[in-house]
Amino acid sequence: SRFRWYTQNKFELKIEMVTTALIVGASQGIGLEFARQVLERVDRVYATYRNPDCELFTLEHSKLVRLPLDTTD
């Protein structure tokens, strides 16, 4: 679901939007730094990498989901 629902009392309902980011090429350099900064601003970050032996795996965060992705033929 894209929304979180909170019931504060029986007459009041608070709705908060859940934010997600997809970062392609987050294994090093600018993509990795972008992932670091975005993690502090959104609820979930999907970060892609080509080679599992990369700096992305040194980054530990509960909001981070690492995904393998190779767009070459």
XYZ file of N, CA, C and O in Angstrom:
292
model
N 0.830 -1.182 0.000
C 0.000 0.000 0.000
C 0.876 1.248 0.000
O 1.925 1.277 0.623
N 0.460 2.282 -0.673
C 1.234 3.508 -0.752
C 0.977 4.427 0.427
O 1.641 5.430 0.577
N 0.018 4.086 1.268
C -0.339 4.966 2.377
C -0.263 4.223 3.701
O -0.490 3.026 3.755
N 0.061 4.949 4.740
C -0.031 4.423 6.101
C -1.251 5.047 6.743
O -1.478 6.233 6.610
N -2.004 4.241 7.431
C -3.228 4.735 8.078
C -3.039 4.663 9.588
O -2.629 3.656 10.128
N -3.337 5.739 10.256
C -3.241 5.801 11.705
C -4.576 6.267 12.266
O -5.139 7.238 11.805
N -5.049 5.582 13.282
C -6.231 6.050 13.989
C -5.761 6.623 15.311
O -5.251 5.903 16.161
N -5.920 7.928 15.468
C -5.452 8.578 16.687
C -6.520 8.545 17.777
O -6.208 8.427 18.939
N -7.716 8.685 17.407
C -8.839 8.456 18.309
C -10.000 8.021 17.428
O -9.865 7.935 16.222
N -11.161 7.764 17.983
C -12.220 7.196 17.153
C -12.835 8.173 16.162
O -13.575 7.770 15.286
N -12.488 9.457 16.217
C -13.039 10.434 15.277
C -12.002 11.046 14.341
O -12.338 11.824 13.479
N -10.755 10.695 14.513
C -9.693 11.334 13.756
C -8.867 10.275 13.036
O -8.527 9.247 13.602
N -8.536 10.526 11.785
C -7.727 9.605 10.987
C -6.601 10.392 10.338
O -6.834 11.425 9.706
N -5.378 9.931 10.519
C -4.218 10.583 9.924
C -3.702 9.693 8.793
O -3.509 8.499 8.970
N -3.453 10.289 7.630
C -2.935 9.553 6.479
C -1.560 10.104 6.148
O -1.377 11.307 6.024
N -0.599 9.212 5.998
C 0.770 9.600 5.683
C 1.219 8.830 4.450
O 1.072 7.621 4.376
N 1.778 9.515 3.468
C 2.225 8.864 2.247
C 3.549 8.135 2.472
O 4.441 8.644 3.120
N 3.651 6.923 1.924
C 4.870 6.133 1.976
C 5.678 6.439 0.720
O 5.166 6.365 -0.389
N 6.949 6.784 0.885
C 7.780 7.136 -0.265
C 8.813 6.055 -0.541
O 9.358 5.442 0.381
N 9.061 5.824 -1.824
C 9.987 4.796 -2.284
C 10.874 5.375 -3.372
O 10.417 6.169 -4.185
N 12.136 4.943 -3.390
C 13.065 5.382 -4.431
C 13.704 4.159 -5.083
O 13.973 3.160 -4.414
N 13.941 4.260 -6.390
C 14.691 3.252 -7.135
C 15.933 3.936 -7.679
O 15.838 4.927 -8.404
N 17.106 3.409 -7.323
C 18.369 3.965 -7.793
C 19.075 2.909 -8.623
O 19.458 1.853 -8.106
N 19.216 3.186 -9.903
C 19.903 2.265 -10.814
C 21.371 2.670 -10.855
O 21.694 3.819 -11.102
N 22.259 1.706 -10.599
C 23.691 1.977 -10.595
C 24.179 2.522 -9.267
O 24.966 3.462 -9.219
N 23.732 1.914 -8.179
C 24.089 2.404 -6.849
C 25.291 1.680 -6.248
O 25.561 1.805 -5.067
N 26.026 0.947 -7.054
C 27.113 0.136 -6.507
C 28.365 0.923 -6.153
O 29.182 0.465 -5.360
N 28.530 2.112 -6.729
C 29.732 2.914 -6.448
C 29.510 4.358 -6.871
O 28.502 4.683 -7.478
N 30.459 5.189 -6.532
C 30.469 6.565 -7.007
C 29.236 7.373 -6.658
O 28.716 7.324 -5.549
N 28.777 8.114 -7.650
C 27.653 9.038 -7.466
C 26.361 8.299 -7.092
O 25.588 8.769 -6.263
N 26.133 7.131 -7.676
C 24.936 6.356 -7.353
C 24.917 5.901 -5.905
O 23.883 5.936 -5.244
N 26.069 5.486 -5.396
C 26.181 5.059 -4.003
C 25.946 6.224 -3.058
O 25.216 6.107 -2.071
N 26.542 7.363 -3.348
C 26.335 8.542 -2.504
C 24.884 9.012 -2.547
O 24.311 9.404 -1.539
N 24.277 8.932 -3.717
C 22.867 9.279 -3.852
C 22.018 8.364 -2.978
O 21.109 8.814 -2.276
N 22.328 7.060 -2.986
C 21.599 6.106 -2.144
C 21.746 6.465 -0.672
O 20.764 6.441 0.078
N 22.950 6.797 -0.244
C 23.177 7.185 1.162
C 22.293 8.365 1.563
O 21.702 8.375 2.634
N 22.233 9.358 0.717
C 21.466 10.557 1.046
C 19.961 10.329 0.974
O 19.205 10.840 1.813
N 19.510 9.563 0.003
C 18.076 9.302 -0.162
C 17.538 8.450 0.991
O 16.390 8.607 1.404
N 18.371 7.562 1.534
C 17.932 6.712 2.647
C 17.426 7.517 3.836
O 16.573 7.047 4.591
N 17.936 8.701 4.010
C 17.513 9.540 5.131
C 16.212 10.289 4.851
O 15.658 10.912 5.745
N 15.719 10.226 3.610
C 14.551 11.036 3.228
C 13.304 10.232 2.844
O 12.231 10.807 2.741
N 13.456 8.941 2.585
C 12.317 8.136 2.126
C 12.132 6.907 3.011
O 12.977 6.595 3.840
N 11.039 6.195 2.783
C 10.720 5.017 3.588
C 11.392 3.740 3.101
O 11.634 2.827 3.875
N 11.680 3.658 1.801
C 12.295 2.444 1.239
C 13.130 2.847 0.031
O 12.701 3.652 -0.780
N 14.330 2.247 -0.091
C 15.200 2.482 -1.238
C 15.537 1.139 -1.866
O 16.047 0.236 -1.198
N 15.231 1.009 -3.159
C 15.655 -0.142 -3.953
C 16.873 0.312 -4.739
O 16.783 1.227 -5.550
N 18.018 -0.308 -4.485
C 19.277 0.086 -5.112
C 19.815 -1.080 -5.926
O 19.924 -2.202 -5.427
N 20.147 -0.816 -7.189
C 20.614 -1.888 -8.056
C 22.134 -1.896 -8.168
O 22.804 -0.886 -7.995
N 22.658 -3.088 -8.458
C 24.091 -3.286 -8.646
C 24.304 -4.329 -9.746
O 23.444 -5.166 -9.997
N 25.441 -4.267 -10.412
C 25.785 -5.248 -11.442
C 26.615 -6.385 -10.856
O 26.383 -7.545 -11.116
N 27.595 -6.032 -10.034
C 28.529 -7.004 -9.466
C 28.343 -7.027 -7.940
O 28.449 -5.985 -7.301
N 28.101 -8.200 -7.350
C 27.877 -8.247 -5.898
C 29.118 -7.892 -5.070
O 29.013 -7.653 -3.875
N 30.280 -7.831 -5.692
C 31.500 -7.420 -5.000
C 31.659 -5.909 -5.169
O 32.530 -5.432 -5.886
N 30.763 -5.152 -4.518
C 30.753 -3.693 -4.686
C 30.548 -3.002 -3.348
O 30.210 -3.626 -2.347
N 30.742 -1.700 -3.368
C 30.640 -0.900 -2.142
C 29.222 -0.835 -1.574
O 29.053 -0.538 -0.393
N 28.223 -1.092 -2.387
C 26.837 -1.035 -1.912
C 26.611 -1.980 -0.738
O 25.814 -1.696 0.151
N 27.348 -3.087 -0.699
C 27.172 -4.062 0.377
C 27.847 -3.637 1.680
O 27.680 -4.284 2.707
N 28.592 -2.534 1.663
C 29.148 -1.997 2.908
C 28.145 -1.072 3.591
O 28.329 -0.713 4.746
N 27.104 -0.713 2.874
C 26.071 0.184 3.393
C 24.993 -0.644 4.078
O 24.342 -1.473 3.445
N 24.816 -0.454 5.371
C 23.802 -1.182 6.143
C 22.702 -0.222 6.561
O 22.969 0.790 7.209
N 21.475 -0.537 6.180
C 20.333 0.298 6.553
C 19.068 -0.538 6.425
O 18.915 -1.296 5.469
N 18.163 -0.391 7.382
C 16.927 -1.193 7.372
C 16.004 -0.844 6.206
O 15.174 -1.664 5.814
N 16.143 0.355 5.638
C 15.284 0.780 4.528
C 15.833 0.365 3.161
O 15.182 0.567 2.146
N 17.026 -0.211 3.131
C 17.711 -0.518 1.880
C 17.411 -1.930 1.390
O 17.541 -2.899 2.136
N 17.027 -2.024 0.111
C 16.836 -3.313 -0.556
C 17.775 -3.323 -1.764
O 17.681 -2.451 -2.629
N 18.706 -4.275 -1.791
C 19.660 -4.381 -2.908
C 19.117 -5.343 -3.957
O 18.665 -6.436 -3.617
N 19.202 -4.932 -5.219
C 18.697 -5.750 -6.326
C 19.760 -5.908 -7.401
O 20.310 -4.907 -7.863
N 20.035 -7.136 -7.856
C 20.984 -7.306 -8.952
C 20.331 -6.848 -10.266
O 19.162 -7.116 -10.515
N 21.106 -6.144 -11.090
C 20.590 -5.674 -12.385
C 21.757 -5.471 -13.338
O 22.676 -4.717 -13.049
N 21.720 -6.182 -14.457
C 22.741 -6.019 -15.487
C 22.020 -5.769 -16.798
O 21.316 -6.624 -17.303
N 22.174 -4.573 -17.332
C 21.443 -4.190 -18.559
C 22.259 -4.428 -19.814
O 21.819 -4.076 -20.904
N 23.436 -5.033 -19.684
C 24.240 -5.324 -20.871
C 23.789 -6.633 -21.500
O 23.209 -7.490 -20.849
N 24.086 -6.808 -22.777
C 23.726 -8.065 -23.486
C 24.800 -9.090 -23.369
O 25.927 -8.890 -23.401
